[in-house]
Each structure stands twice: as C-alpha cells, then as structure tokens.
PDB file of C-alpha atoms in Angstrom:
ATOM      1  CA  MET A   1      -6.342 -21.324  38.109  1.00 39.00           C
ATOM      2  CA  ARG A   2      -6.737 -20.683  41.829  1.00 39.00           C
ATOM      3  CA  ASP A   3     -10.143 -22.355  41.904  1.00 42.00           C
ATOM      4  CA  ILE A   4      -8.460 -25.558  40.644  1.00 40.00           C
ATOM      5  CA  VAL A   5      -5.507 -25.263  43.017  1.00 38.00           C
ATOM      6  CA  SER A   6      -7.795 -25.057  46.030  1.00 38.00           C
ATOM      7  CA  CYS A   7      -9.012 -28.587  45.278  1.00 43.00           C
ATOM      8  CA  PHE A   8      -5.543 -30.108  45.644  1.00 39.00           C
ATOM      9  CA  ASN A   9      -4.026 -31.513  48.800  1.00 36.00           C
ATOM     10  CA  GLU A  10      -0.576 -32.835  49.693  1.00 35.00           C
ATOM     11  CA  ASN A  11      -1.645 -36.418  49.088  1.00 31.00           C
ATOM     12  CA  ALA A  12      -2.357 -35.614  45.422  1.00 38.00           C
ATOM     13  CA  ILE A  13       1.264 -34.595  44.756  1.00 36.00           C
ATOM     14  CA  ASN A  14       3.891 -37.175  43.877  1.00 41.00           C
ATOM     15  CA  VAL A  15       7.310 -37.151  42.256  1.00 41.00           C
ATOM     16  CA  SER A  16       7.643 -39.714  39.489  1.00 45.00           C
ATOM     17  CA  THR A  17      11.062 -41.200  38.690  1.00 41.00           C
ATOM     18  CA  PRO A  18      10.262 -44.356  36.709  1.00 40.00           C
ATOM     19  CA  SER A  19      13.105 -46.425  35.289  1.00 37.00           C
ATOM     20  CA  CYS A  20      13.428 -47.461  31.652  1.00 37.00           C
ATOM     21  CA  SER A  21      12.495 -51.027  32.530  1.00 34.00           C
ATOM     22  CA  SER A  22       9.227 -49.928  34.116  1.00 37.00           C
ATOM     23  CA  TYR A  23       8.460 -47.913  30.982  1.00 38.00           C
ATOM     24  CA  SER A  24       8.809 -50.862  28.615  1.00 39.00           C
ATOM     25  CA  SER A  25       6.234 -53.001  30.395  1.00 41.00           C
ATOM     26  CA  MET A  26       3.519 -50.387  29.962  1.00 43.00           C
ATOM     27  CA  ASN A  27       4.346 -48.748  26.624  1.00 46.00           C
ATOM     28  CA  ASN A  28       1.712 -50.603  24.617  1.00 48.00           C
ATOM     29  CA  SER A  29      -1.097 -48.498  26.096  1.00 50.00           C
ATOM     30  CA  CYS A  30       0.386 -45.442  24.395  1.00 58.00           C
ATOM     31  CA  ILE A  31       1.940 -46.936  21.263  1.00 47.00           C
ATOM     32  CA  SER A  32      -1.220 -48.649  19.970  1.00 48.00           C
ATOM     33  CA  PRO A  33      -4.218 -46.455  20.844  1.00 49.00           C
ATOM     34  CA  ASN A  34      -7.622 -47.574  19.591  1.00 59.00           C
ATOM     35  CA  LEU A  35      -9.045 -44.094  19.274  1.00 65.00           C
ATOM     36  CA  ILE A  36      -8.612 -41.650  16.395  1.00 76.00           C
ATOM     37  CA  PRO A  37      -6.577 -38.649  17.650  1.00 80.00           C
ATOM     38  CA  SER A  38      -8.456 -35.421  18.253  1.00 87.00           C
ATOM     39  CA  THR A  39      -7.866 -32.387  16.049  1.00 88.00           C
ATOM     40  CA  GLN A  40      -6.390 -29.014  16.956  1.00 90.00           C
ATOM     41  CA  ASN A  41      -8.715 -26.027  16.554  1.00 92.00           C
ATOM     42  CA  ALA A  42      -6.297 -23.318  17.715  1.00 94.00           C
ATOM     43  CA  VAL A  43      -2.669 -22.999  18.820  1.00 96.00           C
ATOM     44  CA  SER A  44      -1.342 -19.926  20.654  1.00 96.00           C
ATOM     45  CA  CYS A  45       2.338 -19.327  21.412  1.00 96.00           C
ATOM     46  CA  PHE A  46       3.465 -16.600  23.818  1.00 96.00           C
ATOM     47  CA  TYR A  47       6.958 -15.242  23.128  1.00 95.00           C
ATOM     48  CA  LYS A  48       9.185 -12.909  25.111  1.00 94.00           C
ATOM     49  CA  ILE A  49      11.589 -10.829  23.011  1.00 95.00           C
ATOM     50  CA  ILE A  50      14.597  -9.199  24.664  1.00 94.00           C
ATOM     51  CA  LEU A  51      16.303  -6.606  22.455  1.00 93.00           C
ATOM     52  CA  CYS A  52      20.024  -5.864  22.542  1.00 91.00           C
ATOM     53  CA  ASN A  53      19.294  -2.664  24.491  1.00 90.00           C
ATOM     54  CA  HIS A  54      17.489  -4.842  27.118  1.00 90.00           C
ATOM     55  CA  LYS A  55      14.025  -3.568  26.177  1.00 91.00           C
ATOM     56  CA  HIS A  56      11.369  -6.274  26.508  1.00 90.00           C
ATOM     57  CA  LEU A  57       8.443  -7.033  24.222  1.00 91.00           C
ATOM     58  CA  SER A  58       5.916  -9.865  24.457  1.00 92.00           C
ATOM     59  CA  ILE A  59       3.816 -11.109  21.543  1.00 94.00           C
ATOM     60  CA  THR A  60       1.272 -13.882  21.075  1.00 95.00           C
ATOM     61  CA  VAL A  61       1.007 -15.794  17.800  1.00 95.00           C
ATOM     62  CA  THR A  62      -2.291 -17.649  17.324  1.00 95.00           C
ATOM     63  CA  TRP A  63      -3.157 -20.041  14.510  1.00 94.00           C
ATOM     64  CA  CYS A  64      -6.809 -21.070  14.269  1.00 92.00           C
ATOM     65  CA  LYS A  65      -8.944 -23.297  12.083  1.00 88.00           C
ATOM     66  CA  ASN A  66     -12.686 -23.922  12.053  1.00 81.00           C
ATOM     67  CA  HIS A  67     -15.479 -24.632   9.582  1.00 78.00           C
ATOM     68  CA  THR A  68     -15.573 -21.071   8.235  1.00 75.00           C
ATOM     69  CA  SER A  69     -12.077 -19.661   8.581  1.00 76.00           C
ATOM     70  CA  GLN A  70      -8.409 -20.419   8.996  1.00 83.00           C
ATOM     71  CA  GLY A  71      -5.729 -17.892   9.757  1.00 86.00           C
ATOM     72  CA  LEU A  72      -3.110 -16.191  11.847  1.00 90.00           C
ATOM     73  CA  THR A  73      -3.254 -13.481  14.514  1.00 91.00           C
ATOM     74  CA  ILE A  74      -0.260 -11.744  16.098  1.00 92.00           C
ATOM     75  CA  THR A  75      -1.144  -9.795  19.230  1.00 91.00           C
ATOM     76  CA  PHE A  76       1.088  -7.154  20.815  1.00 89.00           C
ATOM     77  CA  PRO A  77       0.795  -5.838  24.397  1.00 82.00           C
ATOM     78  CA  PHE A  78      -0.272  -2.346  23.305  1.00 75.00           C
ATOM     79  CA  SER A  79      -3.757  -3.401  22.140  1.00 70.00           C
ATOM     80  CA  THR A  80      -2.605  -3.870  18.557  1.00 75.00           C
ATOM     81  CA  SER A  81      -3.021  -7.024  16.527  1.00 80.00           C
ATOM     82  CA  PHE A  82      -2.227  -8.261  13.041  1.00 81.00           C
ATOM     83  CA  LYS A  83      -4.673 -10.699  11.439  1.00 84.00           C
ATOM     84  CA  LEU A  84      -4.738 -12.860   8.329  1.00 81.00           C
ATOM     85  CA  ASN A  85      -7.644 -15.028   7.193  1.00 77.00           C
ATOM     86  CA  THR A  86      -6.179 -17.515   4.739  1.00 71.00           C
ATOM     87  CA  ASN A  87      -9.599 -18.671   3.484  1.00 69.00           C
ATOM     88  CA  THR A  88     -10.787 -15.358   2.050  1.00 62.00           C
ATOM     89  CA  ARG A  89     -10.521 -14.368  -1.608  1.00 58.00           C
ATOM     90  CA  LEU A  90      -8.684 -11.217  -0.576  1.00 55.00           C
ATOM     91  CA  PHE A  91      -5.951 -13.291   1.030  1.00 56.00           C
ATOM     92  CA  ARG A  92      -5.450 -15.311  -2.159  1.00 59.00           C
ATOM     93  CA  LYS A  93      -4.268 -12.099  -3.784  1.00 58.00           C
ATOM     94  CA  LYS A  94      -2.073 -11.284  -0.807  1.00 69.00           C
ATOM     95  CA  LYS A  95      -0.477 -14.531   0.267  1.00 78.00           C
ATOM     96  CA  LYS A  96       2.728 -12.644   0.968  1.00 83.00           C
ATOM     97  CA  GLY A  97       3.289  -9.102   2.147  1.00 85.00           C
ATOM     98  CA  SER A  98       4.233  -6.839   5.035  1.00 87.00           C
ATOM     99  CA  LYS A  99       2.667  -4.562   7.600  1.00 89.00           C
ATOM    100  CA  SER A 100       4.229  -1.748   9.661  1.00 89.00           C
ATOM    101  CA  ILE A 101       3.207  -1.026  13.238  1.00 87.00           C
ATOM    102  CA  GLU A 102       4.389   2.144  14.972  1.00 84.00           C
ATOM    103  CA  THR A 103       4.173   2.691  18.741  1.00 81.00           C
ATOM    104  CA  GLU A 104       5.746   5.064  21.219  1.00 78.00           C
ATOM    105  CA  ASN A 105       8.333   2.472  22.237  1.00 85.00           C
ATOM    106  CA  PHE A 106       8.827   0.207  19.223  1.00 90.00           C
ATOM    107  CA  LYS A 107       8.961   0.191  15.456  1.00 90.00           C
ATOM    108  CA  ILE A 108       7.677  -3.157  14.190  1.00 91.00           C
ATOM    109  CA  GLU A 109       7.474  -4.698  10.755  1.00 91.00           C
ATOM    110  CA  VAL A 110       5.717  -8.008  10.038  1.00 91.00           C
ATOM    111  CA  PHE A 111       6.602  -9.933   6.850  1.00 90.00           C
ATOM    112  CA  TRP A 112       4.827 -13.101   5.768  1.00 89.00           C
ATOM    113  CA  ASP A 113       4.751 -15.600   2.922  1.00 87.00           C
ATOM    114  CA  LEU A 114       2.111 -18.323   3.082  1.00 87.00           C
ATOM    115  CA  SER A 115       1.787 -18.770  -0.684  1.00 83.00           C
ATOM    116  CA  ALA A 116       3.256 -22.288  -0.595  1.00 84.00           C
ATOM    117  CA  ALA A 117       2.201 -23.227   2.938  1.00 86.00           C
ATOM    118  CA  LYS A 118       1.291 -26.867   3.520  1.00 89.00           C
ATOM    119  CA  TYR A 119      -0.933 -27.983   6.391  1.00 87.00           C
ATOM    120  CA  ASP A 120      -1.516 -31.218   8.228  1.00 85.00           C
ATOM    121  CA  SER A 121      -4.717 -31.730  10.222  1.00 83.00           C
ATOM    122  CA  GLY A 122      -4.053 -28.750  12.511  1.00 88.00           C
ATOM    123  CA  PRO A 123      -4.144 -24.972  11.981  1.00 92.00           C
ATOM    124  CA  VAL A 124      -0.336 -24.479  11.949  1.00 92.00           C
ATOM    125  CA  PRO A 125       1.499 -24.868   8.596  1.00 91.00           C
ATOM    126  CA  VAL A 126       4.089 -27.645   8.620  1.00 89.00           C
ATOM    127  CA  GLU A 127       6.269 -26.349   5.775  1.00 88.00           C
ATOM    128  CA  GLY A 128       6.550 -23.891   2.882  1.00 88.00           C
ATOM    129  CA  PHE A 129       5.962 -20.670   4.828  1.00 90.00           C
ATOM    130  CA  TYR A 130       7.588 -18.013   6.966  1.00 90.00           C
ATOM    131  CA  VAL A 131       6.531 -15.222   9.296  1.00 92.00           C
ATOM    132  CA  LEU A 132       9.174 -12.641  10.204  1.00 92.00           C
ATOM    133  CA  VAL A 133       8.795 -10.008  12.928  1.00 93.00           C
ATOM    134  CA  MET A 134      11.378  -7.185  13.012  1.00 91.00           C
ATOM    135  CA  VAL A 135      11.529  -4.976  16.118  1.00 92.00           C
ATOM    136  CA  ASP A 136      13.623  -1.786  16.097  1.00 91.00           C
ATOM    137  CA  SER A 137      15.776  -3.125  13.226  1.00 88.00           C
ATOM    138  CA  GLU A 138      16.416  -6.401  15.105  1.00 91.00           C
ATOM    139  CA  ILE A 139      15.189  -9.858  14.168  1.00 90.00           C
ATOM    140  CA  GLY A 140      12.554 -10.520  16.812  1.00 92.00           C
ATOM    141  CA  LEU A 141      10.920 -13.724  15.569  1.00 93.00           C
ATOM    142  CA  ILE A 142      11.159 -16.043  12.563  1.00 91.00           C
ATOM    143  CA  LEU A 143       8.601 -18.841  12.171  1.00 92.00           C
ATOM    144  CA  GLY A 144       8.691 -21.598   9.575  1.00 87.00           C
ATOM    145  CA  GLN A 145      11.875 -20.513   7.865  1.00 69.00           C
ATOM    146  CA  ASP A 146      12.388 -22.466   4.623  1.00 65.00           C
ATOM    147  CA  GLN A 147      15.688 -22.777   2.772  1.00 55.00           C
ATOM    148  CA  ASP A 148      13.999 -21.860  -0.505  1.00 61.00           C
ATOM    149  CA  GLN A 149      12.793 -18.617   1.084  1.00 65.00           C
ATOM    150  CA  ASP A 150      16.057 -17.570   2.766  1.00 70.00           C
ATOM    151  CA  GLN A 151      16.923 -15.079   0.030  1.00 73.00           C
ATOM    152  CA  ASP A 152      13.527 -13.426   0.348  1.00 75.00           C
ATOM    153  CA  ILE A 153      13.896 -13.229   4.141  1.00 77.00           C
ATOM    154  CA  PHE A 154      17.340 -11.635   3.924  1.00 75.00           C
ATOM    155  CA  LYS A 155      15.942  -9.111   1.447  1.00 76.00           C
ATOM    156  CA  LYS A 156      13.175  -8.160   3.891  1.00 76.00           C
ATOM    157  CA  ILE A 157      15.688  -7.854   6.731  1.00 77.00           C
ATOM    158  CA  SER A 158      17.923  -5.595   4.625  1.00 75.00           C
ATOM    159  CA  THR A 159      14.987  -3.387   3.652  1.00 71.00           C
ATOM    160  CA  PHE A 160      13.855  -2.835   7.233  1.00 70.00           C
ATOM    161  CA  SER A 161      17.182  -2.690   9.085  1.00 66.00           C
ATOM    162  CA  GLY A 162      19.415  -1.301   6.354  1.00 68.00           C
ATOM    163  CA  SER A 163      21.735  -4.316   6.610  1.00 64.00           C
ATOM    164  CA  SER A 164      21.490  -8.047   5.928  1.00 61.00           C
ATOM    165  CA  MET A 165      23.550  -8.554   9.104  1.00 71.00           C
ATOM    166  CA  ALA A 166      20.822  -7.305  11.412  1.00 80.00           C
ATOM    167  CA  LYS A 167      21.117  -7.995  15.125  1.00 87.00           C
ATOM    168  CA  ARG A 168      19.055 -10.859  16.457  1.00 89.00           C
ATOM    169  CA  ALA A 169      17.097 -10.332  19.651  1.00 91.00           C
ATOM    170  CA  ARG A 170      16.832 -13.067  22.266  1.00 92.00           C
ATOM    171  CA  THR A 171      13.499 -14.812  21.800  1.00 92.00           C
ATOM    172  CA  CYS A 172      12.020 -17.205  24.391  1.00 91.00           C
ATOM    173  CA  LEU A 173       8.902 -19.325  24.033  1.00 92.00           C
ATOM    174  CA  ILE A 174       7.146 -18.869  27.372  1.00 93.00           C
ATOM    175  CA  SER A 175       4.006 -20.896  26.800  1.00 94.00           C
ATOM    176  CA  ARG A 176       2.063 -22.827  24.199  1.00 95.00           C
ATOM    177  CA  GLN A 177      -1.693 -23.263  24.416  1.00 96.00           C
ATOM    178  CA  GLU A 178      -3.667 -25.731  22.328  1.00 95.00           C
ATOM    179  CA  HIS A 179      -7.412 -26.210  21.921  1.00 94.00           C
ATOM    180  CA  CYS A 180      -8.449 -29.685  20.737  1.00 92.00           C
ATOM    181  CA  SER A 181     -11.738 -31.437  20.077  1.00 88.00           C
ATOM    182  CA  GLY A 182     -12.734 -35.004  19.288  1.00 85.00           C
ATOM    183  CA  ASN A 183     -11.989 -38.265  21.061  1.00 83.00           C
ATOM    184  CA  THR A 184     -10.112 -38.455  24.358  1.00 84.00           C
ATOM    185  CA  LEU A 185      -6.766 -38.944  22.633  1.00 89.00           C
ATOM    186  CA  TYR A 186      -4.571 -35.880  22.290  1.00 90.00           C
ATOM    187  CA  SER A 187      -1.188 -35.835  20.581  1.00 90.00           C
ATOM    188  CA  THR A 188       1.236 -32.913  20.254  1.00 92.00           C
ATOM    189  CA  LYS A 189       4.927 -31.972  20.389  1.00 91.00           C
ATOM    190  CA  ALA A 190       6.724 -29.854  22.977  1.00 91.00           C
ATOM    191  CA  GLN A 191      10.236 -28.559  23.618  1.00 90.00           C
ATOM    192  CA  PHE A 192      10.538 -27.966  27.348  1.00 89.00           C
ATOM    193  CA  CYS A 193      13.745 -25.886  27.200  1.00 84.00           C
ATOM    194  CA  ASP A 194      15.807 -24.009  24.608  1.00 79.00           C
ATOM    195  CA  ALA A 195      18.566 -26.621  24.710  1.00 78.00           C
ATOM    196  CA  GLY A 196      16.167 -29.566  24.645  1.00 81.00           C
ATOM    197  CA  ILE A 197      14.666 -31.555  21.797  1.00 89.00           C
ATOM    198  CA  GLN A 198      11.115 -31.878  20.506  1.00 91.00           C
ATOM    199  CA  HIS A 199       9.198 -34.515  22.448  1.00 94.00           C
ATOM    200  CA  ASP A 200       6.053 -36.358  21.411  1.00 93.00           C
ATOM    201  CA  VAL A 201       3.369 -35.873  24.051  1.00 94.00           C
ATOM    202  CA  LEU A 202       0.303 -38.116  24.099  1.00 93.00           C
ATOM    203  CA  ILE A 203      -2.640 -37.959  26.507  1.00 93.00           C
ATOM    204  CA  LYS A 204      -5.171 -40.765  26.440  1.00 90.00           C
ATOM    205  CA  CYS A 205      -8.274 -41.616  28.430  1.00 87.00           C
ATOM    206  CA  SER A 206      -9.205 -45.305  28.265  1.00 79.00           C
ATOM    207  CA  GLY A 207     -12.645 -46.529  29.281  1.00 71.00           C
ATOM    208  CA  GLU A 208     -15.156 -49.337  29.199  1.00 52.00           C
ATOM    209  CA  ASN A 209     -14.995 -49.463  25.392  1.00 57.00           C
ATOM    210  CA  GLU A 210     -11.457 -50.826  25.774  1.00 62.00           C
ATOM    211  CA  GLY A 211     -12.372 -53.537  28.263  1.00 65.00           C
ATOM    212  CA  LEU A 212     -11.648 -51.559  31.437  1.00 69.00           C
ATOM    213  CA  LYS A 213     -14.016 -51.429  34.401  1.00 78.00           C
ATOM    214  CA  TYR A 214     -13.138 -47.801  35.089  1.00 84.00           C
ATOM    215  CA  PRO A 215     -11.619 -44.874  33.134  1.00 88.00           C
ATOM    216  CA  VAL A 216      -7.825 -44.582  33.191  1.00 90.00           C
ATOM    217  CA  LEU A 217      -5.748 -41.547  32.225  1.00 92.00           C
ATOM    218  CA  SER A 218      -2.373 -42.230  30.575  1.00 92.00           C
ATOM    219  CA  VAL A 219       0.264 -39.630  29.720  1.00 94.00           C
ATOM    220  CA  CYS A 220       3.145 -40.653  27.471  1.00 94.00           C
ATOM    221  CA  ILE A 221       6.277 -38.800  26.369  1.00 94.00           C
ATOM    222  CA  ASP A 222       8.143 -40.235  23.387  1.00 93.00           C
ATOM    223  CA  LYS A 223       5.949 -43.357  23.591  1.00 90.00           C
ATOM    224  CA  LYS A 224       6.976 -43.979  27.189  1.00 92.00           C
ATOM    225  CA  LEU A 225       4.303 -44.050  29.874  1.00 93.00           C
ATOM    226  CA  VAL A 226       5.109 -41.486  32.583  1.00 92.00           C
ATOM    227  CA  ILE A 227       1.781 -41.139  34.390  1.00 91.00           C
ATOM    228  CA  ARG A 228      -1.173 -43.513  34.813  1.00 91.00           C
ATOM    229  CA  VAL A 229      -4.206 -42.413  36.835  1.00 92.00           C
ATOM    230  CA  LYS A 230      -6.734 -45.126  37.678  1.00 89.00           C
ATOM    231  CA  ARG A 231     -10.397 -44.555  38.586  1.00 87.00           C
ATOM    232  CA  LEU A 232     -10.296 -41.184  36.896  1.00 89.00           C
ATOM    233  CA  GLN A 233     -13.877 -40.300  37.789  1.00 86.00           C
ATOM    234  CA  TRP A 234     -12.731 -39.973  41.433  1.00 90.00           C
ATOM    235  CA  ASN A 235      -9.223 -38.677  40.696  1.00 91.00           C
ATOM    236  CA  PHE A 236     -10.407 -36.079  38.200  1.00 91.00           C
ATOM    237  CA  ARG A 237      -7.992 -33.411  39.525  1.00 92.00           C
ATOM    238  CA  GLY A 238      -4.385 -33.878  40.468  1.00 93.00           C
ATOM    239  CA  ASN A 239      -0.767 -32.919  40.109  1.00 92.00           C
ATOM    240  CA  GLN A 240       2.346 -35.027  39.552  1.00 91.00           C
ATOM    241  CA  THR A 241       5.983 -34.302  38.728  1.00 90.00           C
ATOM    242  CA  ILE A 242       8.040 -35.996  36.026  1.00 90.00           C
ATOM    243  CA  PHE A 243      11.584 -35.528  34.723  1.00 89.00           C
ATOM    244  CA  VAL A 244      12.251 -34.455  31.131  1.00 89.00           C
ATOM    245  CA  ASP A 245      15.645 -33.364  29.741  1.00 86.00           C
ATOM    246  CA  GLY A 246      16.980 -33.135  33.290  1.00 84.00           C
ATOM    247  CA  LEU A 247      14.165 -30.764  34.280  1.00 86.00           C
ATOM    248  CA  LEU A 248      11.373 -31.115  36.790  1.00 89.00           C
ATOM    249  CA  VAL A 249       8.092 -30.815  34.905  1.00 92.00           C
ATOM    250  CA  ASP A 250       4.867 -30.445  36.878  1.00 93.00           C
ATOM    251  CA  LEU A 251       1.790 -31.919  35.229  1.00 93.00           C
ATOM    252  CA  MET A 252      -1.673 -30.843  36.332  1.00 94.00           C
ATOM    253  CA  TRP A 253      -4.919 -32.342  35.068  1.00 94.00           C
ATOM    254  CA  ASP A 254      -8.541 -31.354  35.565  1.00 93.00           C
ATOM    255  CA  VAL A 255     -11.027 -33.606  33.755  1.00 91.00           C
ATOM    256  CA  HIS A 256     -14.008 -32.859  36.008  1.00 88.00           C
ATOM    257  CA  ASN A 257     -16.196 -31.680  33.121  1.00 86.00           C
ATOM    258  CA  TRP A 258     -15.652 -34.885  31.184  1.00 84.00           C
ATOM    259  CA  PHE A 259     -17.712 -36.681  33.819  1.00 83.00           C
ATOM    260  CA  TYR A 260     -19.881 -34.048  35.487  1.00 81.00           C
ATOM    261  CA  GLY A 261     -20.360 -31.295  32.899  1.00 73.00           C
ATOM    262  CA  ASN A 262     -19.674 -27.604  33.246  1.00 58.00           C
ATOM    263  CA  SER A 263     -19.423 -26.450  36.872  1.00 45.00           C
ATOM    264  CA  GLY A 264     -18.479 -22.831  36.235  1.00 45.00           C
ATOM    265  CA  SER A 265     -14.747 -23.484  35.881  1.00 41.00           C
ATOM    266  CA  GLY A 266     -14.639 -21.536  32.623  1.00 41.00           C
ATOM    267  CA  PHE A 267     -13.354 -24.393  30.439  1.00 39.00           C
ATOM    268  CA  GLY A 268     -16.675 -25.085  28.759  1.00 42.00           C
ATOM    269  CA  SER A 269     -18.998 -28.056  28.859  1.00 53.00           C
ATOM    270  CA  GLY A 270     -17.355 -31.424  28.274  1.00 71.00           C
ATOM    271  CA  SER A 271     -13.817 -30.045  28.257  1.00 83.00           C
ATOM    272  CA  ALA A 272     -10.710 -30.710  30.332  1.00 91.00           C
ATOM    273  CA  VAL A 273      -7.397 -28.949  30.874  1.00 93.00           C
ATOM    274  CA  PHE A 274      -3.865 -30.309  31.117  1.00 95.00           C
ATOM    275  CA  MET A 275      -0.836 -28.211  31.979  1.00 95.00           C
ATOM    276  CA  PHE A 276       2.867 -29.042  31.817  1.00 95.00           C
ATOM    277  CA  ARG A 277       5.206 -26.527  33.419  1.00 93.00           C
ATOM    278  CA  THR A 278       8.936 -26.653  34.042  1.00 90.00           C
ATOM    279  CA  ARG A 279      10.642 -25.581  37.251  1.00 82.00           C
ATOM    280  CA  SER A 280      14.218 -25.412  38.459  1.00 65.00           C
ATOM    281  CA  GLY A 281      15.688 -28.438  40.234  1.00 54.00           C
ATOM    282  CA  MET A 282      16.905 -25.997  42.915  1.00 54.00           C
ATOM    283  CA  ASP A 283      13.326 -24.928  43.592  1.00 56.00           C
ATOM    284  CA  SER A 284      11.637 -27.384  45.965  1.00 51.00           C
ATOM    285  CA  ARG A 285       8.310 -25.577  45.763  1.00 55.00           C
ATOM    286  CA  LEU A 286       5.624 -26.695  43.348  1.00 53.00           C
ATOM    287  CA  TRP A 287       4.426 -24.027  40.945  1.00 49.00           C
ATOM    288  CA  LEU A 288       0.865 -24.514  42.168  1.00 48.00           C
ATOM    289  CA  GLU A 289       1.648 -23.406  45.732  1.00 49.00           C
ATOM    290  CA  GLU A 290       0.076 -20.119  46.787  1.00 39.00           C
ATOM    291  CA  LYS A 291       3.256 -18.752  48.315  1.00 42.00           C
ATOM    292  CA  MET A 292       5.635 -18.295  45.411  1.00 47.00           C
ATOM    293  CA  VAL A 293       9.302 -17.565  45.939  1.00 46.00           C
ATOM    294  CA  GLN A 294      11.043 -14.708  44.135  1.00 44.00           C
ATOM    295  CA  LYS A 295      11.976 -15.892  40.645  1.00 49.00           C
ATOM    296  CA  ASP A 296      15.101 -15.052  38.704  1.00 48.00           C
ATOM    297  CA  GLU A 297      14.077 -12.742  35.840  1.00 49.00           C
ATOM    298  CA  GLU A 298      16.703 -14.267  33.559  1.00 51.00           C
ATOM    299  CA  ARG A 299      15.387 -17.787  34.104  1.00 57.00           C
ATOM    300  CA  VAL A 300      12.761 -18.680  31.534  1.00 65.00           C
ATOM    301  CA  GLU A 301      10.191 -21.328  32.385  1.00 82.00           C
ATOM    302  CA  PHE A 302       7.953 -23.000  29.844  1.00 89.00           C
ATOM    303  CA  SER A 303       4.352 -24.141  30.102  1.00 93.00           C
ATOM    304  CA  LEU A 304       2.164 -26.197  27.766  1.00 95.00           C
ATOM    305  CA  LEU A 305      -1.618 -25.981  28.169  1.00 95.00           C
ATOM    306  CA  ILE A 306      -4.009 -28.321  26.423  1.00 94.00           C
ATOM    307  CA  TYR A 307      -7.738 -27.562  26.497  1.00 92.00           C
ATOM    308  CA  ALA A 308      -9.414 -30.792  25.442  1.00 90.00           C
ATOM    309  CA  CYS A 309     -13.067 -30.870  24.404  1.00 86.00           C
ATOM    310  CA  LYS A 310     -14.663 -34.305  24.307  1.00 79.00           C
ATOM    311  CA  THR A 311     -17.322 -34.449  21.603  1.00 75.00           C
ATOM    312  CA  PRO A 312     -20.109 -37.034  21.539  1.00 66.00           C
TER     313      PRO A 312
END
C-alpha cells in the first residue's frame, strides 16, 4: 500500500462530521441507484483467536464463486489449509463432515455442514449451514450457526473436547476483503466493532449516463451519504475520515485504473480499491502515515477492503 500512500498529501485528508439534516438532502443518490449492483466473486475474513492460555492463532476463511467452482478455504499460519469445493460430485456425498489438523503448537478440528446451505448472489451462504473450528478443545470459531443445527454442533463439541461446556476462545474479526465485478455500484455489510451493529455500505460511481458532466464517487452508510467526491478522474486517490458507532473510520479510495488502466499497482486492469479502517479517537494520527505509533496489543482494529473490477 505504500505506493498508494506516497500519492497522498495533507490537502487530500479531511475529517467529515455531517449532520443528519445534511444527510437527508443528499440521500436520494444512494437510495435509488440506476445501476444493477455488482456481484461478489470472493470474500476473505481474517480472524485472530486468543485461547484461554493466551496462545494466539490467526486463520483466514475464504469463500469463492466463479463459473467453474464454488467453495470454502480455511488457511492457517503454518502453511496448512482446508478446502471444500461445493460444486463437485464428491462434495455432494460429503456435504457435512470433519477434518483433524495436528501441529506442534495446536490441535485443530474443523466441522462443517453445508447440506442445507442457501446462497444469495454472493459466494457466502446466508443460512442453513455452519462451520465450527475447535482449537485445543476450545471453541475457536463458529460461522453460520443455525438453531436447527445446535444439537449437532454441541455433539461435535462434546466429541472433540470431552464436554459440551467447552471453553470459548476470544475471537476477533480483524479484516474482511471482498472482490467484486460488474457495474460501478458495490453493496455490502460491515460491523466496525464487536459492540457495533451491521451497517449497509454502498459505493457508487455516477457518470455521464446519469446526466452528470463528470464522474462522481458517492459512499453511503445505512442509506446516508457520508462522502461525495466530484471530478473523480482528477481526484482518483484520496483519504477521508468519517464517524461510525462513535469510532473514527478512515476511508481510502484508489480508482486510478478505472480511468487510466493498469499502471503496475497490482490491482489488475480496470479495478479499484476501497479501504475502511477504524482507529481510536485518542489516536490523532491517520493509519496511512508512515510513522506509526506503538499500538496497544489488546486493542483490535477492523479493516474492510473492497477490490472492485469494472467490466465493460
């Protein structure tokens, strides 16, 4: 990201504190978009698991979907991964199961049940599934828990830990990364802190096809406009700060390749990147600054990255 940061200057950084009244006058640009939303191709979530004995483990859960395959990959830091391809005939016979992973430092068991999983347009199931990761007899991660499957989950926990009252490790979602393709309208959900709620996030690029003389970037949270960037072809990189759930959230955008193609930035031809990242209100420094202050290890920050590919 340093190659992007070097393009910023102090004049590109602003703190946004819009009032509710200023929101209402501009909401229509986000509530009634003319474009069909883009589709998610892959979603990766990076989790930090802190066991009761203070041992740390990080895992990445990736859901992907393309023309030939759809599935799940769980990656561990010791060059070990667990993969499921839900489109294969073999998977149809094994829609639920378990897999053990032994390392020098951890004993891991992965349980899954995707037999009744239901999907929307994206690669992540919306209901009827669960994925359970047990680490050293502790509950490390549960995804998609369904009330109808609770009994099955408790049975798996009892089998691995020897007790249905297994300890539950502290699990923090550090970052979420999404890859999208389609029109320049991207919609997702994000929870910026453990105590916060799910927010609807919408990113939209309006152009001449909507009666504008120049492209305009709009970012909305819960249908409220929080950022509007005019003449986007000249302001294709920037950084601005908004407030969500009492937190400072830095938003960075780089849409250079939407207008000028691939310039070696690594994001691919015709693609852009958006990043939301939280920071403490006590920290006056922006997260993009080169000189970073010492961070509290117990303080967990969250980041959302959206890689947006604009297709013809």
